[in-house]
Coordinates of C-alpha atoms and ligand atoms in Angstrom, one line a residue:
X1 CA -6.1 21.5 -78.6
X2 CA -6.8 19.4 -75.4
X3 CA -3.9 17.8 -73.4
X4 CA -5.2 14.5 -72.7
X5 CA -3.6 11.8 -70.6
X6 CA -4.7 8.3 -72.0
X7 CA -4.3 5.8 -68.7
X8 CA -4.4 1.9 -69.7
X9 CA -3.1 -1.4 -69.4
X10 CA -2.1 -2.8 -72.6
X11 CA -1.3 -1.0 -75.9
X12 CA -0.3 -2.9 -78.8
X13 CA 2.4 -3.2 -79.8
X14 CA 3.7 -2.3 -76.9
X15 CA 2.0 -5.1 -75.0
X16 CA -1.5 -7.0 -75.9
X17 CA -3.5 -9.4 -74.7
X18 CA -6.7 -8.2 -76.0
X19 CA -8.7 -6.2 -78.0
X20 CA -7.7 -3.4 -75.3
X21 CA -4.7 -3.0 -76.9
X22 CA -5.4 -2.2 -80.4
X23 CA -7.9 0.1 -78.9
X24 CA -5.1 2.1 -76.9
X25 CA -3.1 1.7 -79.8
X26 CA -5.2 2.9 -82.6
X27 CA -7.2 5.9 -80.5
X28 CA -4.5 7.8 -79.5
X29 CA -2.8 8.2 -82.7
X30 CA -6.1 9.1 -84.2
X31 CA -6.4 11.6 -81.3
X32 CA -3.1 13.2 -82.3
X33 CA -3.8 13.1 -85.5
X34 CA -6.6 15.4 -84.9
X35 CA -3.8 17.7 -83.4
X36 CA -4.4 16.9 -79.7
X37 CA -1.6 16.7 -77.3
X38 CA -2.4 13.5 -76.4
X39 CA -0.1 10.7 -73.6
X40 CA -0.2 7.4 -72.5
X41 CA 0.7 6.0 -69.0
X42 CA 1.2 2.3 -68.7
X43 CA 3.1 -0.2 -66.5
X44 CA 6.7 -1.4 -67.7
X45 CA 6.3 -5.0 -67.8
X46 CA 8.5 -7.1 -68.2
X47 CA 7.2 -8.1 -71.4
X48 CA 6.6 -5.0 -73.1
X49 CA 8.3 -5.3 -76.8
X50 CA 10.8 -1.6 -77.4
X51 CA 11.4 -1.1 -80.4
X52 CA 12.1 2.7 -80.0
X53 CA 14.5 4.4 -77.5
X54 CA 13.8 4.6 -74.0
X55 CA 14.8 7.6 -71.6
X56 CA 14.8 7.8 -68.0
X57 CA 12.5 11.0 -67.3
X58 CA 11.9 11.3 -63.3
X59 CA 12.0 9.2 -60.2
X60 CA 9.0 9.5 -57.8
X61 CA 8.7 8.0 -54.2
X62 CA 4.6 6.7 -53.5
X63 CA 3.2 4.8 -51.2
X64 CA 7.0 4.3 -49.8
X65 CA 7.9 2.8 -53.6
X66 CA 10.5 4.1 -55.4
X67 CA 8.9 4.6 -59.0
X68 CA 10.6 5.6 -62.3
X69 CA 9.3 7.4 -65.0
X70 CA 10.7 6.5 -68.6
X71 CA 9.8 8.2 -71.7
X72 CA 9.2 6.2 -75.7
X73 CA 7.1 6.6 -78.2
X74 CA 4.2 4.5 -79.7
X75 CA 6.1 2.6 -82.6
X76 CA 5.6 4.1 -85.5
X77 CA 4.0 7.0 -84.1
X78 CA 5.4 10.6 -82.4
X79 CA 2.9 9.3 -79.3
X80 CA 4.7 10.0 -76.3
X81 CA 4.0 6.7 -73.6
X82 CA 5.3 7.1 -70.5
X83 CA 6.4 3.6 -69.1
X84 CA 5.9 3.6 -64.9
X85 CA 8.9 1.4 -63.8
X86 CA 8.6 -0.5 -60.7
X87 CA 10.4 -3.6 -61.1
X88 CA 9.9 -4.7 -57.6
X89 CA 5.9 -5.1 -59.5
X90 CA 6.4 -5.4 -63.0
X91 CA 10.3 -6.7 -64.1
X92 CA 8.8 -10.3 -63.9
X93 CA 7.8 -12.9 -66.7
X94 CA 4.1 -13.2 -67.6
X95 CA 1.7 -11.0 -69.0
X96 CA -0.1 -8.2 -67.5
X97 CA -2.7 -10.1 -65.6
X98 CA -1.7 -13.4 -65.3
X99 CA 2.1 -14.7 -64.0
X100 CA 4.1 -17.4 -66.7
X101 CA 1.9 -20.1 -65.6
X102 CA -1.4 -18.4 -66.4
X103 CA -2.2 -17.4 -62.4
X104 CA -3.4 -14.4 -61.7
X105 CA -1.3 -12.2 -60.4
X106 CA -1.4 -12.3 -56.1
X107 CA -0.4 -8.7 -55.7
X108 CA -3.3 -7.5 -58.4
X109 CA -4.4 -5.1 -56.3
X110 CA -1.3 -3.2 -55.2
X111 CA 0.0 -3.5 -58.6
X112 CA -3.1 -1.7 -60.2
X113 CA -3.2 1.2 -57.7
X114 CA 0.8 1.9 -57.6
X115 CA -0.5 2.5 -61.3
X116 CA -3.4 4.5 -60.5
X117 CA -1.5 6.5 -57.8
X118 CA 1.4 7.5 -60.4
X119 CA -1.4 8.4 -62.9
X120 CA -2.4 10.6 -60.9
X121 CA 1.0 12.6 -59.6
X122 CA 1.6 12.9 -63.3
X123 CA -2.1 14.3 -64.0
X124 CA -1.4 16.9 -61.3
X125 CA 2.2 18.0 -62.6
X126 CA 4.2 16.2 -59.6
X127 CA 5.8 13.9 -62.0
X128 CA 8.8 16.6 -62.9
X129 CA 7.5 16.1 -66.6
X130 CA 6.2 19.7 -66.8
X131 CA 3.0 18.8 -68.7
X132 CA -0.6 19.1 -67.1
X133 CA -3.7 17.2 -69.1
X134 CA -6.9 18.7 -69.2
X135 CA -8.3 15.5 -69.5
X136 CA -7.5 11.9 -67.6
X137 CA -8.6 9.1 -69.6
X138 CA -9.0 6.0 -68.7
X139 CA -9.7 2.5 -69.0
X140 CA -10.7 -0.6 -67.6
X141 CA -11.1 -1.5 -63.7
X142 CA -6.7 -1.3 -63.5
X143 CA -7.4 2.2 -63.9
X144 CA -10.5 2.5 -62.2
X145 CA -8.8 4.5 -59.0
X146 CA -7.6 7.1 -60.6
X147 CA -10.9 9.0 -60.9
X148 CA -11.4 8.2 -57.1
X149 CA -8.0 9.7 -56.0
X150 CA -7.8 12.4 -58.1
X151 CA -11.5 14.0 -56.5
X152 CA -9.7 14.3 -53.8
X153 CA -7.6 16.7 -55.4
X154 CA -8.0 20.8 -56.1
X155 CA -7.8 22.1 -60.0
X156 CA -7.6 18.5 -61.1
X157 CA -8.5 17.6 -65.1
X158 CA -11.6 16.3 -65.9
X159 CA -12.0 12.3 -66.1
X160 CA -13.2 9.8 -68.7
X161 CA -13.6 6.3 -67.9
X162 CA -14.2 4.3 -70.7
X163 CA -15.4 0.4 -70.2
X164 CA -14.0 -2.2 -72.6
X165 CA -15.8 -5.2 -70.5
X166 CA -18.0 -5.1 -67.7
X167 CA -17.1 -8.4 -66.9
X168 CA -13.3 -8.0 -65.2
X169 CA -14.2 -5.6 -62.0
X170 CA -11.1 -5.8 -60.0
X171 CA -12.6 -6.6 -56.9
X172 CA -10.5 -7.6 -53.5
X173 CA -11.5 -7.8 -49.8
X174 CA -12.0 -5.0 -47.6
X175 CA -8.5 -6.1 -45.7
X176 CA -6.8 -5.6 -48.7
X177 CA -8.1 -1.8 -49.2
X178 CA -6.8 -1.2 -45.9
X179 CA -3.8 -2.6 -46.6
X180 CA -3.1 -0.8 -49.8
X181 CA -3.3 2.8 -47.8
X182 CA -6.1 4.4 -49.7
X183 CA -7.9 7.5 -48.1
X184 CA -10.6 6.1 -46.1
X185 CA -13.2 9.0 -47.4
X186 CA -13.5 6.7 -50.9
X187 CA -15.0 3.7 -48.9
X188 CA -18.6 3.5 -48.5
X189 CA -21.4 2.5 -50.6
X190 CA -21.9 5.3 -52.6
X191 CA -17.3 4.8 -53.3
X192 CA -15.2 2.0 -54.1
X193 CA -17.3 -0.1 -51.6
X194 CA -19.0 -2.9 -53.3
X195 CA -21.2 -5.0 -51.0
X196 CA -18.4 -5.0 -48.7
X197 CA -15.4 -5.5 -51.0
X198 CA -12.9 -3.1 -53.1
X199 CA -14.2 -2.7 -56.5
X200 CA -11.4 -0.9 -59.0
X201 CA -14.1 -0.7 -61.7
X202 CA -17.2 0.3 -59.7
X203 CA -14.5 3.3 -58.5
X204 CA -14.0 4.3 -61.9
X205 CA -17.9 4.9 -62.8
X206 CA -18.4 6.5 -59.7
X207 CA -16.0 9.2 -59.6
X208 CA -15.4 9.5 -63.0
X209 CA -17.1 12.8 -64.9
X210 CA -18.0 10.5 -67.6
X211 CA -18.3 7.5 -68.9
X212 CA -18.2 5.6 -72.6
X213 CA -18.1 1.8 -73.6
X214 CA -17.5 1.0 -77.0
X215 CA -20.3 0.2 -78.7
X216 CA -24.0 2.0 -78.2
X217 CA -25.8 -1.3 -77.9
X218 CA -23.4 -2.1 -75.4
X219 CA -24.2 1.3 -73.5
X220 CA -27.4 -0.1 -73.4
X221 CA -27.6 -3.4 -72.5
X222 CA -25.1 -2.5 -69.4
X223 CA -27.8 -0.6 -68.3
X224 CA -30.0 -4.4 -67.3
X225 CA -29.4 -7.3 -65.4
X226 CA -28.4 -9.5 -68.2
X227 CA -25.1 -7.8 -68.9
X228 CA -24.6 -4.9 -66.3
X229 CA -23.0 -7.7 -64.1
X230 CA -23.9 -6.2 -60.9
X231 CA -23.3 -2.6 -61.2
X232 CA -26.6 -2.0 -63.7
X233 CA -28.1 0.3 -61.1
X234 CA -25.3 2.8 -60.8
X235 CA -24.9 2.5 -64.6
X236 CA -28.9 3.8 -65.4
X237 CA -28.2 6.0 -62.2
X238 CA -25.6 7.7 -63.9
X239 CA -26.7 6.9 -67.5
X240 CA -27.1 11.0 -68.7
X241 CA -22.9 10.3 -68.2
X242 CA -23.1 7.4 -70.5
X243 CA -22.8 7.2 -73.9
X244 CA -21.2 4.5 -76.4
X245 CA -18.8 5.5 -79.0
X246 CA -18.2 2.6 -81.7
X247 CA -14.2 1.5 -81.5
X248 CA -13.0 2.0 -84.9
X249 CA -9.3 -0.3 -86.5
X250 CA -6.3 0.2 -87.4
X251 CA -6.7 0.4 -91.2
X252 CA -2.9 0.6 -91.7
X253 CA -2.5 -2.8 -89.6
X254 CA -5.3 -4.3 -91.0
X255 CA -5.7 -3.5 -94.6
X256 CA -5.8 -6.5 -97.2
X257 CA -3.9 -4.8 -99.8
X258 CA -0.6 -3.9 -97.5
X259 CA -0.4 -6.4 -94.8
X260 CA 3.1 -8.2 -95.3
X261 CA 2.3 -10.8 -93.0
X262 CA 0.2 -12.7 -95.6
X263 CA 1.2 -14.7 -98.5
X264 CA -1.1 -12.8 -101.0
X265 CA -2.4 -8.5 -101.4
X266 CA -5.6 -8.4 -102.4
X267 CA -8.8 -5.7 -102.4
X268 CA -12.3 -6.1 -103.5
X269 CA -11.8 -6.1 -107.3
X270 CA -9.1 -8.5 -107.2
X271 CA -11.0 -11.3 -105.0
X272 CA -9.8 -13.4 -107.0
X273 CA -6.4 -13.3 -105.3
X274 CA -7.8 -14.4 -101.8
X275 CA -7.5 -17.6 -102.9
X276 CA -3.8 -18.0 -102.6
X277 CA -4.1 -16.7 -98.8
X278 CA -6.5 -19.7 -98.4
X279 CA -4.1 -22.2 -100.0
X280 CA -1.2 -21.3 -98.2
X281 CA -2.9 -21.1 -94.8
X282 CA -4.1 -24.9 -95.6
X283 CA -0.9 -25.9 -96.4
X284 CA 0.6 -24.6 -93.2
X285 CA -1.6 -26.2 -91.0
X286 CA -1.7 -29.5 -92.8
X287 CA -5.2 -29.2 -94.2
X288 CA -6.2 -30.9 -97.0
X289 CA -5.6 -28.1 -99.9
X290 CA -8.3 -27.1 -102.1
X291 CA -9.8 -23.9 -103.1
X292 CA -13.1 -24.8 -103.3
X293 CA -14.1 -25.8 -99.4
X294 CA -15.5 -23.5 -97.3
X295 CA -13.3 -22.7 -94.8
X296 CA -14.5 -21.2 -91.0
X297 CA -12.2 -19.1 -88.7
X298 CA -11.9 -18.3 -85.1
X299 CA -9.7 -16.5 -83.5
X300 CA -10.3 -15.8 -79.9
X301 CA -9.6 -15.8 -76.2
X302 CA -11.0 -19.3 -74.9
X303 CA -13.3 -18.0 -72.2
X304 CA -17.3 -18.1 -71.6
X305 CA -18.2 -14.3 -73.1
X306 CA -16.9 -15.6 -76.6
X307 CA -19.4 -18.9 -76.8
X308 CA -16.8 -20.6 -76.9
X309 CA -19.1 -23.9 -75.3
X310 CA -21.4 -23.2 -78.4
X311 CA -19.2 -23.9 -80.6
X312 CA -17.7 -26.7 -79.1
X313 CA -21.5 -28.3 -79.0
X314 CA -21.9 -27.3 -82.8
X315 CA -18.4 -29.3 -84.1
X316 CA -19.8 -32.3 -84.3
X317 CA -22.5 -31.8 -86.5
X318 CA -19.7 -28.8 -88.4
X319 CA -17.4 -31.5 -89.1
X320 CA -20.3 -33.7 -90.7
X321 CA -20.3 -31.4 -93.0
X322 CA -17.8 -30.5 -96.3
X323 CA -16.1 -27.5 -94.5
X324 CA -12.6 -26.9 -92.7
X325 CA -12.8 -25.3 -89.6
X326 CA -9.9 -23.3 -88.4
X327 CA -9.3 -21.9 -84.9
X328 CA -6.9 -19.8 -83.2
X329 CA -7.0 -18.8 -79.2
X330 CA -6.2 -19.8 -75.6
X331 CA -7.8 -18.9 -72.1
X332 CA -9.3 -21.7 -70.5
X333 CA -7.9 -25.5 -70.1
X334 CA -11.2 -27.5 -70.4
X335 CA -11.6 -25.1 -73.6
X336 CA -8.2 -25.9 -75.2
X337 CA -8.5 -29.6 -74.4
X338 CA -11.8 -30.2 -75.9
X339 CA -10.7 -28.7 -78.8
X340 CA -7.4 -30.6 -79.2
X341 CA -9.9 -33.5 -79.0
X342 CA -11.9 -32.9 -81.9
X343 CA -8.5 -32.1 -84.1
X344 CA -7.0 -35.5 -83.3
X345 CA -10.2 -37.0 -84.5
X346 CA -10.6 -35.0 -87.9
X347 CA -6.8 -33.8 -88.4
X348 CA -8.5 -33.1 -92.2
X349 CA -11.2 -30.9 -91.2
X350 CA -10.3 -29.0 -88.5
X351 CA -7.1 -27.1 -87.4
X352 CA -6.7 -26.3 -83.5
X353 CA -4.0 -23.7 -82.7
X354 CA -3.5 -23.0 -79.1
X355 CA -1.4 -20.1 -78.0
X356 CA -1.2 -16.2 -78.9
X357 CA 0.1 -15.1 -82.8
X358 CA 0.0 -12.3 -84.2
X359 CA 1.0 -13.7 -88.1
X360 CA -1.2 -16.4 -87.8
X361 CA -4.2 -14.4 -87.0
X362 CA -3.5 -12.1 -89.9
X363 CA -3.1 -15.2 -92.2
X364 CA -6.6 -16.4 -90.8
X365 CA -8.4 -13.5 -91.3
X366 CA -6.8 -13.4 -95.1
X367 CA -7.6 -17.1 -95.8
X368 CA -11.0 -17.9 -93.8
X369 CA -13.8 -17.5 -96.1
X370 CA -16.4 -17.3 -92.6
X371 CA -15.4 -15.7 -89.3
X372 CA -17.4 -17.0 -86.4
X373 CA -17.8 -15.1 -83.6
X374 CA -20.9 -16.6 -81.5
X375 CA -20.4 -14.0 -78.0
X376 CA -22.8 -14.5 -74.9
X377 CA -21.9 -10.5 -75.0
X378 CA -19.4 -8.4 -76.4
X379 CA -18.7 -5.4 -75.6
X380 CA -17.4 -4.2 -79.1
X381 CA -15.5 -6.8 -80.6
X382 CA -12.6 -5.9 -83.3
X383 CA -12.6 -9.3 -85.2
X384 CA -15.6 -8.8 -86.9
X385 CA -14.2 -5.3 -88.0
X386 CA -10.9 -7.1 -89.4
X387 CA -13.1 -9.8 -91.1
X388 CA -15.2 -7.4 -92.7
X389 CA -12.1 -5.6 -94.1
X390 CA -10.6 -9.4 -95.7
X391 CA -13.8 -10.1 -97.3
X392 CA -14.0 -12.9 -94.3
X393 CA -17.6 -13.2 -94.1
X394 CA -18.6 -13.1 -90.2
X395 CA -21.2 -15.1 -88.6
X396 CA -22.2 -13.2 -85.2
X397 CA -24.4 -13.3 -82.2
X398 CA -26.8 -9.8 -82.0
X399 CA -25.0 -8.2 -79.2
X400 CA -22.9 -5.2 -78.4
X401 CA -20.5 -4.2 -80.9
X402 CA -21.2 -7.2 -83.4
X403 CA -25.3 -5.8 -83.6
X404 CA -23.9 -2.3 -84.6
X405 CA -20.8 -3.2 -86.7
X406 CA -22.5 -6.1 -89.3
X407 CA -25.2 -5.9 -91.2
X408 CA -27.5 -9.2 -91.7
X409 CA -27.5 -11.0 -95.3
X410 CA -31.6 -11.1 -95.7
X411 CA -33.5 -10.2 -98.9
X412 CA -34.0 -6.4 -98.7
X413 CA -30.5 -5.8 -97.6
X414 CA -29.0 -8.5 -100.1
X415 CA -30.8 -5.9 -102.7
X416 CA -29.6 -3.0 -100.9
X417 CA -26.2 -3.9 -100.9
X418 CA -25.7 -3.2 -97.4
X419 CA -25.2 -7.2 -96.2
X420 CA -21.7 -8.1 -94.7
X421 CA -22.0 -11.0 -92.5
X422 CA -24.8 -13.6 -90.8
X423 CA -26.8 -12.7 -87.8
X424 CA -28.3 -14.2 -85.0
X425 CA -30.2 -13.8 -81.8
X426 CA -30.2 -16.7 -79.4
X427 CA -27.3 -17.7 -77.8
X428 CA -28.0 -21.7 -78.6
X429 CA -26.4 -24.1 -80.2
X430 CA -29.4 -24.6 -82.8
X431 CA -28.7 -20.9 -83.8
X432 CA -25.3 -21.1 -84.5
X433 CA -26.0 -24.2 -86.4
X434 CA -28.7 -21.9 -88.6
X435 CA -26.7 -19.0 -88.9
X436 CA -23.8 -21.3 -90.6
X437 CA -26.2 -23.0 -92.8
X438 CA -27.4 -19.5 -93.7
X439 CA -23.4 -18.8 -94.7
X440 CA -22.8 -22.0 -96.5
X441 CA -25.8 -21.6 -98.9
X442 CA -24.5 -18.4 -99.9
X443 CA -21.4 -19.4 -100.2
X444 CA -22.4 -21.8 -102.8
X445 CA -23.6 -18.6 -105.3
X446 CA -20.2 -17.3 -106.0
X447 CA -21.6 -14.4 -107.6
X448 CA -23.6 -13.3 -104.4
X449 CA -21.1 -14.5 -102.0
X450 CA -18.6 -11.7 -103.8
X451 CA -21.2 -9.0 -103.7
X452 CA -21.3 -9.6 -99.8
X453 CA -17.4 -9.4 -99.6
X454 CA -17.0 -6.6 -101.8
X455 CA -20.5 -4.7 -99.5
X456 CA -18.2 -6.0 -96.4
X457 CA -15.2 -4.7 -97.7
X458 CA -16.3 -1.3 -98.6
X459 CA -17.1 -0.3 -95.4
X460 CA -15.2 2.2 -93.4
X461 CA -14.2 1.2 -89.7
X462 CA -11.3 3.7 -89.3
X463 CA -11.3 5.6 -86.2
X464 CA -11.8 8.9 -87.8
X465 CA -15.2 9.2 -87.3
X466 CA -15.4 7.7 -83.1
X467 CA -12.3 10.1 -82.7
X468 CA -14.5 13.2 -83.4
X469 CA -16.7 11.7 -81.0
X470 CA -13.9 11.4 -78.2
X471 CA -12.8 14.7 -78.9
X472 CA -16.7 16.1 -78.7
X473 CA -16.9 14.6 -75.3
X474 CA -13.6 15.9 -74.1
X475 CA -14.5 19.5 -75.4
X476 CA -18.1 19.3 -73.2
X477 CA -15.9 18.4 -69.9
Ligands
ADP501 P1 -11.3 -9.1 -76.6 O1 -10.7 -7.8 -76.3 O2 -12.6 -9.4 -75.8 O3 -10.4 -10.3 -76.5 P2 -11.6 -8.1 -79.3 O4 -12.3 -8.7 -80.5 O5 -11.9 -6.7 -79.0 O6 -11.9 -9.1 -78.1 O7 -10.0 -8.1 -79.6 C1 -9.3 -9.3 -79.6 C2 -7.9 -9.0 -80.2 O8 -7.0 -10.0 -79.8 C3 -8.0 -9.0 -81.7 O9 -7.0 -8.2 -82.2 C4 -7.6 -10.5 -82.0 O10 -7.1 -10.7 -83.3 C5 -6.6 -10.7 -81.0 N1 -6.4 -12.1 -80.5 C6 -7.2 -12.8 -79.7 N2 -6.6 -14.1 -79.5 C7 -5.5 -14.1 -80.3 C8 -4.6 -15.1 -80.5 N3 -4.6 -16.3 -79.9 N4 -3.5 -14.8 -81.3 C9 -3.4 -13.6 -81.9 N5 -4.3 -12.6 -81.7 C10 -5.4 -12.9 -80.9
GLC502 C1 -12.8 -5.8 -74.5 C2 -14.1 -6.4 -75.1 C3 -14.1 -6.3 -76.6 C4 -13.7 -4.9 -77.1 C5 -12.3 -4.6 -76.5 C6 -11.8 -3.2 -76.9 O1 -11.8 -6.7 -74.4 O2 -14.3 -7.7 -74.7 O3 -15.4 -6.5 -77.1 O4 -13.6 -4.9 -78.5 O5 -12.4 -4.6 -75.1 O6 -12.6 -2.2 -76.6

């Protein structure tokens, strides 16, 4: 059994804004369920929903903060999670990156490495909770010091940094590593130094003894120019400590034939029942109802990596044609008000929802008969995963997680049965355009179109298998 401390973020449903959080939620109870002894450490936001007790467990004085330590569990769960309490920091509306009003937070940086810093007194036994990990996990650049500060240390546990997106790097000025008080040993160009600047995430591939992302293709592709975002020279440098290890779902939360948040249960033999999910969802949003109409879903942050701007150039020719077009997200302004656009023009053929929900996006991925999902790059992607499951037939661009997760309808692997979804290569709006015609000629044969959702269906995304893998890698540390 390995004592592992899983350092991150967000953990649903603790707190989410992203697909982050169903990973820290998911992993570590599969992890546990393997019979490890396994932890997580994450800021006590403000926002964080408790639904199970909370104790006080220590207090701790860093960095000339006063920091407590409270004790819950994962809902639902016997996963201990360890909430760092620094109100002064995080006892203030907003998420976990961005204040109410959707502006970064100023004090990002001080925030992040109080974290880091208390990650680490806690991975070294200082924390007066009487429990040393053999293994620091962690994940995503607001844990990316962690590794850093705790080489600095003697008998410390081995470290796993795992990236979820190469994209957010947590980089500040030089003044403001000197201002944070961080041993002067971890800046140069070889440490946290990136040309000139603090990078948290560049830290955490450095120092860390190795490193996953969540998909293979992903593993690779961070490797070049095109998606390695800067740092694709230390990643080949230290690619021997790479690998990519699929993210899996949570197949309680997501599972068709349980999920109370939708109007109708259904599986694959009872397809028939979908339907209902389809009607209702059309009702609620004011479309016009009927069964028949193919109906495309989104449901996404509204930033660049998702193609959102493809999208937006495919609606008009979309909403020439005899489809509804259903969207759920928020992220970027110009995004959200383009999109509001085209819904006040064609109220009956396309439903804009703007904001973060939980129901709805259950609901959606019920109803939807197509799940688009057109990412510039994505690092794994869970959507496609949840659409799969719903017999929501995604349409997805040939990167990352979406190239290993679903399988393109062409003849042989129509024959094959192996088919769940619509790829593409190109990130262009012609492609897109293809890939949905591809869809909507298949969904006019029922018969094959049910074949696809019952092949999509079928297939098995639960964590089991990628927590074998975790655990492989933590045993070779
Ligand atoms: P990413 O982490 O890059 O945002 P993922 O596909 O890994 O992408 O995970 C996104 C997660 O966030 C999924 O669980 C998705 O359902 C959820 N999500 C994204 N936007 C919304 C929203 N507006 N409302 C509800 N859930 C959302
Ligand atoms: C990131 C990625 C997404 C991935 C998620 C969980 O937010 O953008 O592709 O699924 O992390 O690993």
């Amino acid at each position: 059994m390995k004592k592992i401390l899983f350092v991150t973020s967000e953990a649903h449903p603790l707190i989410k804004t992203g697909g982050l959080a169903d990973v820290s939620g998911s992993l570590p109870k599969a992890l546990a369920e393997l019979g490890q002894d396994i932890r997580l450490i994450l800021p006590n936001y403000q926002a964080i929903k408790r639904s199970e007790n909370v104790h006080y467990k220590s207090t701790l004085r860093v960095n000339n903060y006063d920091v407590n330590i409270l004790e819950t569990r994962l809902p639902g769960t016997d996963v201990l999670v360890w909430l760092i309490d620094c109100p002064e920091f995080f006892d203030h509306p907003g998420n976990p990156y961005h204040d109410e009003h959707g502006h970064a937070w100023a004090n990002s940086a001080e925030r992040f490495t109080l974290f880091c810093r208390i990650a680490v007194e806690v991975a070294m036994d200082r924390a007066y909770l009487n429990w040393k990990p053999d293994i620091v996990h962690c994940n995503d650049w607001q844990s990316g010091l962690t590794p850093a500060l705790l080489t600095l240390e003697y008998h410390r546990p081995a470290t796993v940094f795992t990236i979820h997106n190469m994209a957010y790097q947590g980089v500040f000025p030089s003044s403001t590593y000197q201002s944070l008080n961080l041993p002067g040993q971890l800046w140069n160009p070889n440490g946290v130094e990136y040309y000139g600047n603090l990078s948290f995430l560049k830290s955490g591939l450095v120092y860390s003894d190795r490193i996953t992302t969540v998909s293979p293709t992903y593993a690779k592709e961070i490797q070049t120019a095109e998606f390695g975002c800067g740092l694709e020279g230390l990643l080949s440098f230290r690619k021997d400590f790479l690998c990519g290890i699929l993210n899996g779902i949570d197949m309680e939360q997501w599972n068709p034939e349980t999920d109370t948040f939708i109007s109708q249960i259904f599986n694959d033999k009872t397809l028939s029942q979908k339907q209902l999910n389809k009607t209702d969802l059309q009702n609620q949003l004011a479309l016009p109802v009927d069964p028949t109409i193919p109906m495309i879903a989104l449901i996404s942050r509204l930033v660049e990596q998702k193609g959102i701007d493809l999208v937006l150039e495919c609606l008009p020719e979309m909403l020439d044609m005899p489809i509804q077009f259903v969207l759920l997200g928020s992220g970027h302004k110009n995004f959200e008000q383009r999109l509001y656009n085209f819904a006040e023009s064609h109220p009956d053929k396309i439903s804009v929802n703007i904001g973060y929900d939980e129901v709805l996006s259950h609901k959606i991925e019920a109803g939807a008969d197509i799940f688009l999902m057109p990412s510039r790059f994505e690092p794994c992607g869970l959507n496609q995963m949840y659409s799969q499951r719903y017999g929501t037939l995604p349409i997805v661009r040939k990167t990352g997680g979406l190239a290993d997760t679903v399988v393109d309808a062409v003849p042989q692997t129509l024959a094959d049965n192996r088919a769940s979804g619509f790829v593409f290569n190109e990130a262009t709006p012609g492609t897109v355009m293809e890939a949905i015609k591809r869809a909507l000629i298949l969904y006019s044969q029922p018969k094959t179109w049910k074949n696809l959702q019952a092949n999509a269906m079928k297939k098995d995304y639960s964590w089991h298998k990628s927590a074998l893998q975790y655990l492989k890698l933590y045993h070779r540390l």
